[in-house]
Amino acid sequence: MSGLETFQRPTYDVLPVPKGSWQAEYDKKNAKANVILAVGLLAGTATLVHACMDPLKPVTKADLPIDPREPI
């Protein structure tokens, strides 16, 4: 007996039927996404504020040690 003889064509009847409120699930996922967005915005804002308040001194060739083993 080959697989083609026992093959049954899939239909929509084999798909799971959704249960519960889609709005409640959507609200839960949306709340999680909003928290992630807020944390990202806070981290980005904190990074920009810190960079503007304490900028790095530019490094020039004169600042580098002659001997690479010498500590900076």
mmCIF file of N, CA, C and O in Angstrom:
data_model
loop_
_atom_site.group_PDB
_atom_site.id
_atom_site.type_symbol
_atom_site.label_atom_id
_atom_site.label_comp_id
_atom_site.label_asym_id
_atom_site.label_seq_id
_atom_site.Cartn_x
_atom_site.Cartn_y
_atom_site.Cartn_z
ATOM 1 N N MET A 1 0.844 -1.160 0.000
ATOM 2 C CA MET A 1 0.000 0.000 0.000
ATOM 3 C C MET A 1 0.901 1.239 0.000
ATOM 4 O O MET A 1 1.766 1.390 0.839
ATOM 5 N N SER A 2 0.704 2.091 -0.935
ATOM 6 C CA SER A 2 1.552 3.277 -1.029
ATOM 7 C C SER A 2 0.928 4.440 -0.263
ATOM 8 O O SER A 2 -0.237 4.416 0.122
ATOM 9 N N GLY A 3 1.741 5.461 -0.047
ATOM 10 C CA GLY A 3 1.285 6.636 0.679
ATOM 11 C C GLY A 3 0.244 7.419 -0.088
ATOM 12 O O GLY A 3 -0.588 8.119 0.506
ATOM 13 N N LEU A 4 0.260 7.331 -1.414
ATOM 14 C CA LEU A 4 -0.710 8.070 -2.213
ATOM 15 C C LEU A 4 -2.118 7.515 -2.063
ATOM 16 O O LEU A 4 -3.098 8.250 -2.175
ATOM 17 N N GLU A 5 -2.223 6.242 -1.793
ATOM 18 C CA GLU A 5 -3.547 5.640 -1.650
ATOM 19 C C GLU A 5 -4.210 6.063 -0.332
ATOM 20 O O GLU A 5 -5.428 6.169 -0.253
ATOM 21 N N THR A 6 -3.402 6.310 0.716
ATOM 22 C CA THR A 6 -3.964 6.654 2.021
ATOM 23 C C THR A 6 -3.945 8.161 2.279
ATOM 24 O O THR A 6 -4.398 8.598 3.333
ATOM 25 N N PHE A 7 -3.430 8.932 1.337
ATOM 26 C CA PHE A 7 -3.317 10.381 1.527
ATOM 27 C C PHE A 7 -4.695 11.026 1.505
ATOM 28 O O PHE A 7 -5.502 10.778 0.615
ATOM 29 N N GLN A 8 -4.969 11.857 2.514
ATOM 30 C CA GLN A 8 -6.203 12.624 2.534
ATOM 31 C C GLN A 8 -5.842 14.089 2.401
ATOM 32 O O GLN A 8 -4.982 14.594 3.117
ATOM 33 N N ARG A 9 -6.500 14.733 1.513
ATOM 34 C CA ARG A 9 -6.235 16.144 1.262
ATOM 35 C C ARG A 9 -6.596 16.982 2.483
ATOM 36 O O ARG A 9 -7.681 16.823 3.049
ATOM 37 N N PRO A 10 -5.671 17.872 2.950
ATOM 38 C CA PRO A 10 -5.989 18.669 4.134
ATOM 39 C C PRO A 10 -7.114 19.670 3.866
ATOM 40 O O PRO A 10 -7.240 20.205 2.768
ATOM 41 N N THR A 11 -7.909 19.916 4.884
ATOM 42 C CA THR A 11 -9.006 20.879 4.788
ATOM 43 C C THR A 11 -8.926 21.830 5.974
ATOM 44 O O THR A 11 -8.114 21.659 6.891
ATOM 45 N N TYR A 12 -9.781 22.817 5.977
ATOM 46 C CA TYR A 12 -9.827 23.767 7.085
ATOM 47 C C TYR A 12 -10.354 23.124 8.364
ATOM 48 O O TYR A 12 -10.213 23.683 9.443
ATOM 49 N N ASP A 13 -10.966 21.967 8.266
ATOM 50 C CA ASP A 13 -11.503 21.289 9.440
ATOM 51 C C ASP A 13 -10.394 20.817 10.384
ATOM 52 O O ASP A 13 -10.643 20.611 11.569
ATOM 53 N N VAL A 14 -9.154 20.653 9.885
ATOM 54 C CA VAL A 14 -8.063 20.164 10.730
ATOM 55 C C VAL A 14 -7.371 21.308 11.478
ATOM 56 O O VAL A 14 -6.575 21.062 12.377
ATOM 57 N N LEU A 15 -7.671 22.554 11.136
ATOM 58 C CA LEU A 15 -7.063 23.696 11.815
ATOM 59 C C LEU A 15 -7.710 23.907 13.181
ATOM 60 O O LEU A 15 -8.890 23.637 13.366
ATOM 61 N N PRO A 16 -6.933 24.400 14.155
ATOM 62 C CA PRO A 16 -7.527 24.627 15.472
ATOM 63 C C PRO A 16 -8.527 25.775 15.441
ATOM 64 O O PRO A 16 -8.372 26.737 14.695
ATOM 65 N N VAL A 17 -9.539 25.672 16.282
ATOM 66 C CA VAL A 17 -10.563 26.701 16.376
ATOM 67 C C VAL A 17 -10.155 27.677 17.482
ATOM 68 O O VAL A 17 -9.852 27.261 18.599
ATOM 69 N N PRO A 18 -10.087 28.983 17.191
ATOM 70 C CA PRO A 18 -9.692 29.937 18.221
ATOM 71 C C PRO A 18 -10.707 29.978 19.358
ATOM 72 O O PRO A 18 -11.905 29.875 19.144
ATOM 73 N N LYS A 19 -10.177 30.141 20.584
ATOM 74 C CA LYS A 19 -11.047 30.226 21.762
ATOM 75 C C LYS A 19 -10.656 31.469 22.539
ATOM 76 O O LYS A 19 -9.501 31.871 22.558
ATOM 77 N N GLY A 20 -11.588 32.068 23.200
ATOM 78 C CA GLY A 20 -11.311 33.247 24.005
ATOM 79 C C GLY A 20 -11.447 34.525 23.194
ATOM 80 O O GLY A 20 -11.719 34.516 21.994
ATOM 81 N N SER A 21 -11.214 35.625 23.888
ATOM 82 C CA SER A 21 -11.367 36.933 23.267
ATOM 83 C C SER A 21 -10.081 37.339 22.568
ATOM 84 O O SER A 21 -9.011 37.360 23.175
ATOM 85 N N TRP A 22 -10.170 37.676 21.306
ATOM 86 C CA TRP A 22 -8.974 38.125 20.590
ATOM 87 C C TRP A 22 -8.542 39.492 21.114
ATOM 88 O O TRP A 22 -7.355 39.814 21.128
ATOM 89 N N GLN A 23 -9.490 40.303 21.579
ATOM 90 C CA GLN A 23 -9.174 41.645 22.073
ATOM 91 C C GLN A 23 -8.313 41.571 23.338
ATOM 92 O O GLN A 23 -7.368 42.342 23.489
ATOM 93 N N ALA A 24 -8.605 40.627 24.221
ATOM 94 C CA ALA A 24 -7.819 40.486 25.452
ATOM 95 C C ALA A 24 -6.382 40.066 25.124
ATOM 96 O O ALA A 24 -5.424 40.594 25.705
ATOM 97 N N GLU A 25 -6.231 39.142 24.209
ATOM 98 C CA GLU A 25 -4.883 38.699 23.809
ATOM 99 C C GLU A 25 -4.130 39.828 23.115
ATOM 100 O O GLU A 25 -2.935 40.037 23.351
ATOM 101 N N TYR A 26 -4.811 40.574 22.261
ATOM 102 C CA TYR A 26 -4.199 41.712 21.575
ATOM 103 C C TYR A 26 -3.751 42.777 22.570
ATOM 104 O O TYR A 26 -2.648 43.320 22.462
ATOM 105 N N ASP A 27 -4.603 43.071 23.568
ATOM 106 C CA ASP A 27 -4.262 44.078 24.576
ATOM 107 C C ASP A 27 -3.044 43.657 25.394
ATOM 108 O O ASP A 27 -2.187 44.481 25.727
ATOM 109 N N LYS A 28 -2.947 42.352 25.719
ATOM 110 C CA LYS A 28 -1.806 41.859 26.486
ATOM 111 C C LYS A 28 -0.507 42.003 25.682
ATOM 112 O O LYS A 28 0.510 42.464 26.198
ATOM 113 N N LYS A 29 -0.532 41.623 24.402
ATOM 114 C CA LYS A 29 0.659 41.751 23.558
ATOM 115 C C LYS A 29 1.016 43.217 23.328
ATOM 116 O O LYS A 29 2.194 43.585 23.296
ATOM 117 N N ASN A 30 0.020 44.065 23.172
ATOM 118 C CA ASN A 30 0.252 45.486 22.939
ATOM 119 C C ASN A 30 0.860 46.145 24.178
ATOM 120 O O ASN A 30 1.732 47.010 24.064
ATOM 121 N N ALA A 31 0.418 45.732 25.377
ATOM 122 C CA ALA A 31 0.981 46.281 26.610
ATOM 123 C C ALA A 31 2.453 45.906 26.731
ATOM 124 O O ALA A 31 3.283 46.735 27.127
ATOM 125 N N LYS A 32 2.798 44.676 26.381
ATOM 126 C CA LYS A 32 4.198 44.240 26.432
ATOM 127 C C LYS A 32 5.039 45.034 25.425
ATOM 128 O O LYS A 32 6.155 45.470 25.742
ATOM 129 N N ALA A 33 4.516 45.239 24.228
ATOM 130 C CA ALA A 33 5.248 46.001 23.217
ATOM 131 C C ALA A 33 5.435 47.449 23.656
ATOM 132 O O ALA A 33 6.492 48.049 23.400
ATOM 133 N N ASN A 34 4.443 48.019 24.333
ATOM 134 C CA ASN A 34 4.566 49.397 24.816
ATOM 135 C C ASN A 34 5.627 49.519 25.901
ATOM 136 O O ASN A 34 6.355 50.517 25.954
ATOM 137 N N VAL A 35 5.755 48.522 26.763
ATOM 138 C CA VAL A 35 6.796 48.537 27.793
ATOM 139 C C VAL A 35 8.172 48.475 27.137
ATOM 140 O O VAL A 35 9.088 49.216 27.507
ATOM 141 N N ILE A 36 8.334 47.607 26.150
ATOM 142 C CA ILE A 36 9.614 47.494 25.441
ATOM 143 C C ILE A 36 9.947 48.802 24.740
ATOM 144 O O ILE A 36 11.098 49.267 24.756
ATOM 145 N N LEU A 37 8.961 49.433 24.137
ATOM 146 C CA LEU A 37 9.165 50.718 23.471
ATOM 147 C C LEU A 37 9.587 51.787 24.469
ATOM 148 O O LEU A 37 10.525 52.552 24.219
ATOM 149 N N ALA A 38 8.927 51.837 25.618
ATOM 150 C CA ALA A 38 9.257 52.840 26.633
ATOM 151 C C ALA A 38 10.670 52.638 27.174
ATOM 152 O O ALA A 38 11.426 53.608 27.353
ATOM 153 N N VAL A 39 11.058 51.394 27.421
ATOM 154 C CA VAL A 39 12.408 51.116 27.913
ATOM 155 C C VAL A 39 13.445 51.521 26.863
ATOM 156 O O VAL A 39 14.477 52.119 27.192
ATOM 157 N N GLY A 40 13.180 51.250 25.608
ATOM 158 C CA GLY A 40 14.094 51.636 24.543
ATOM 159 C C GLY A 40 14.233 53.143 24.412
ATOM 160 O O GLY A 40 15.333 53.666 24.222
ATOM 161 N N LEU A 41 13.111 53.847 24.525
ATOM 162 C CA LEU A 41 13.164 55.313 24.448
ATOM 163 C C LEU A 41 13.923 55.908 25.632
ATOM 164 O O LEU A 41 14.707 56.850 25.467
ATOM 165 N N LEU A 42 13.694 55.353 26.821
ATOM 166 C CA LEU A 42 14.416 55.832 27.998
ATOM 167 C C LEU A 42 15.917 55.567 27.876
ATOM 168 O O LEU A 42 16.740 56.433 28.205
ATOM 169 N N ALA A 43 16.288 54.403 27.402
ATOM 170 C CA ALA A 43 17.704 54.074 27.246
ATOM 171 C C ALA A 43 18.355 54.974 26.195
ATOM 172 O O ALA A 43 19.475 55.462 26.392
ATOM 173 N N GLY A 44 17.670 55.208 25.099
ATOM 174 C CA GLY A 44 18.210 56.090 24.062
ATOM 175 C C GLY A 44 18.345 57.516 24.540
ATOM 176 O O GLY A 44 19.355 58.185 24.275
ATOM 177 N N THR A 45 17.344 57.993 25.259
ATOM 178 C CA THR A 45 17.397 59.358 25.790
ATOM 179 C C THR A 45 18.526 59.492 26.811
ATOM 180 O O THR A 45 19.272 60.477 26.799
ATOM 181 N N ALA A 46 18.663 58.517 27.700
ATOM 182 C CA ALA A 46 19.738 58.552 28.692
ATOM 183 C C ALA A 46 21.105 58.530 28.015
ATOM 184 O O ALA A 46 22.033 59.229 28.445
ATOM 185 N N THR A 47 21.243 57.769 26.956
ATOM 186 C CA THR A 47 22.512 57.718 26.226
ATOM 187 C C THR A 47 22.838 59.070 25.609
ATOM 188 O O THR A 47 23.977 59.551 25.697
ATOM 189 N N LEU A 48 21.853 59.692 24.975
ATOM 190 C CA LEU A 48 22.094 60.997 24.352
ATOM 191 C C LEU A 48 22.398 62.072 25.385
ATOM 192 O O LEU A 48 23.290 62.905 25.179
ATOM 193 N N VAL A 49 21.684 62.066 26.506
ATOM 194 C CA VAL A 49 21.938 63.058 27.554
ATOM 195 C C VAL A 49 23.341 62.876 28.116
ATOM 196 O O VAL A 49 24.082 63.843 28.297
ATOM 197 N N HIS A 50 23.737 61.647 28.367
ATOM 198 C CA HIS A 50 25.072 61.386 28.898
ATOM 199 C C HIS A 50 26.145 61.800 27.893
ATOM 200 O O HIS A 50 27.168 62.371 28.275
ATOM 201 N N ALA A 51 25.929 61.536 26.620
ATOM 202 C CA ALA A 51 26.910 61.898 25.598
ATOM 203 C C ALA A 51 27.040 63.413 25.470
ATOM 204 O O ALA A 51 28.138 63.929 25.230
ATOM 205 N N CYS A 52 25.945 64.127 25.632
ATOM 206 C CA CYS A 52 26.002 65.591 25.522
ATOM 207 C C CYS A 52 26.614 66.226 26.768
ATOM 208 O O CYS A 52 27.293 67.250 26.673
ATOM 209 N N MET A 53 26.404 65.624 27.925
ATOM 210 C CA MET A 53 26.929 66.195 29.161
ATOM 211 C C MET A 53 28.415 65.888 29.354
ATOM 212 O O MET A 53 29.147 66.690 29.928
ATOM 213 N N ASP A 54 28.872 64.741 28.891
ATOM 214 C CA ASP A 54 30.243 64.307 29.126
ATOM 215 C C ASP A 54 30.859 63.808 27.821
ATOM 216 O O ASP A 54 31.075 62.612 27.645
ATOM 217 N N PRO A 55 31.142 64.714 26.879
ATOM 218 C CA PRO A 55 31.693 64.248 25.603
ATOM 219 C C PRO A 55 33.124 63.735 25.776
ATOM 220 O O PRO A 55 33.858 64.176 26.655
ATOM 221 N N LEU A 56 33.498 62.803 24.939
ATOM 222 C CA LEU A 56 34.846 62.255 24.979
ATOM 223 C C LEU A 56 35.838 63.245 24.384
ATOM 224 O O LEU A 56 35.545 63.939 23.408
ATOM 225 N N LYS A 57 37.010 63.305 24.977
ATOM 226 C CA LYS A 57 38.072 64.162 24.467
ATOM 227 C C LYS A 57 38.602 63.531 23.179
ATOM 228 O O LYS A 57 38.890 62.328 23.140
ATOM 229 N N PRO A 58 38.774 64.303 22.117
ATOM 230 C CA PRO A 58 39.296 63.724 20.887
ATOM 231 C C PRO A 58 40.743 63.252 21.080
ATOM 232 O O PRO A 58 41.543 63.920 21.721
ATOM 233 N N VAL A 59 41.053 62.105 20.539
ATOM 234 C CA VAL A 59 42.401 61.555 20.638
ATOM 235 C C VAL A 59 43.154 61.915 19.361
ATOM 236 O O VAL A 59 42.703 61.643 18.257
ATOM 237 N N THR A 60 44.303 62.537 19.554
ATOM 238 C CA THR A 60 45.144 62.878 18.408
ATOM 239 C C THR A 60 46.407 62.030 18.459
ATOM 240 O O THR A 60 46.669 61.317 19.443
ATOM 241 N N LYS A 61 47.187 62.103 17.412
ATOM 242 C CA LYS A 61 48.413 61.322 17.348
ATOM 243 C C LYS A 61 49.395 61.761 18.438
ATOM 244 O O LYS A 61 50.163 60.954 18.961
ATOM 245 N N ALA A 62 49.369 63.025 18.824
ATOM 246 C CA ALA A 62 50.266 63.531 19.856
ATOM 247 C C ALA A 62 49.915 62.941 21.230
ATOM 248 O O ALA A 62 50.777 62.863 22.100
ATOM 249 N N ASP A 63 48.682 62.512 21.428
ATOM 250 C CA ASP A 63 48.268 61.939 22.709
ATOM 251 C C ASP A 63 48.722 60.489 22.872
ATOM 252 O O ASP A 63 48.740 59.972 23.990
ATOM 253 N N LEU A 64 49.067 59.828 21.790
ATOM 254 C CA LEU A 64 49.439 58.421 21.858
ATOM 255 C C LEU A 64 50.876 58.272 22.347
ATOM 256 O O LEU A 64 51.747 59.078 22.021
ATOM 257 N N PRO A 65 51.171 57.230 23.125
ATOM 258 C CA PRO A 65 52.546 57.040 23.601
ATOM 259 C C PRO A 65 53.451 56.583 22.463
ATOM 260 O O PRO A 65 53.014 55.961 21.507
ATOM 261 N N ILE A 66 54.736 56.934 22.590
ATOM 262 C CA ILE A 66 55.710 56.516 21.584
ATOM 263 C C ILE A 66 55.929 55.019 21.678
ATOM 264 O O ILE A 66 55.980 54.305 20.680
ATOM 265 N N ASP A 67 56.084 54.530 22.900
ATOM 266 C CA ASP A 67 56.265 53.103 23.135
ATOM 267 C C ASP A 67 54.887 52.478 23.365
ATOM 268 O O ASP A 67 54.186 52.860 24.309
ATOM 269 N N PRO A 68 54.461 51.514 22.535
ATOM 270 C CA PRO A 68 53.127 50.941 22.691
ATOM 271 C C PRO A 68 52.929 50.234 24.023
ATOM 272 O O PRO A 68 51.808 50.045 24.477
ATOM 273 N N ARG A 69 54.010 49.816 24.686
ATOM 274 C CA ARG A 69 53.891 49.124 25.974
ATOM 275 C C ARG A 69 53.700 50.119 27.109
ATOM 276 O O ARG A 69 53.355 49.736 28.216
ATOM 277 N N GLU A 70 53.931 51.408 26.852
ATOM 278 C CA GLU A 70 53.777 52.433 27.871
ATOM 279 C C GLU A 70 52.292 52.674 28.118
ATOM 280 O O GLU A 70 51.501 52.834 27.190
ATOM 281 N N PRO A 71 51.879 52.704 29.404
ATOM 282 C CA PRO A 71 50.451 52.965 29.669
ATOM 283 C C PRO A 71 50.080 54.401 29.304
ATOM 284 O O PRO A 71 50.894 55.300 29.396
ATOM 285 N N ILE A 72 48.844 54.554 28.892
ATOM 286 C CA ILE A 72 48.377 55.870 28.456
ATOM 287 C C ILE A 72 48.140 56.770 29.639
ATOM 288 O O ILE A 72 47.651 56.455 30.639
#
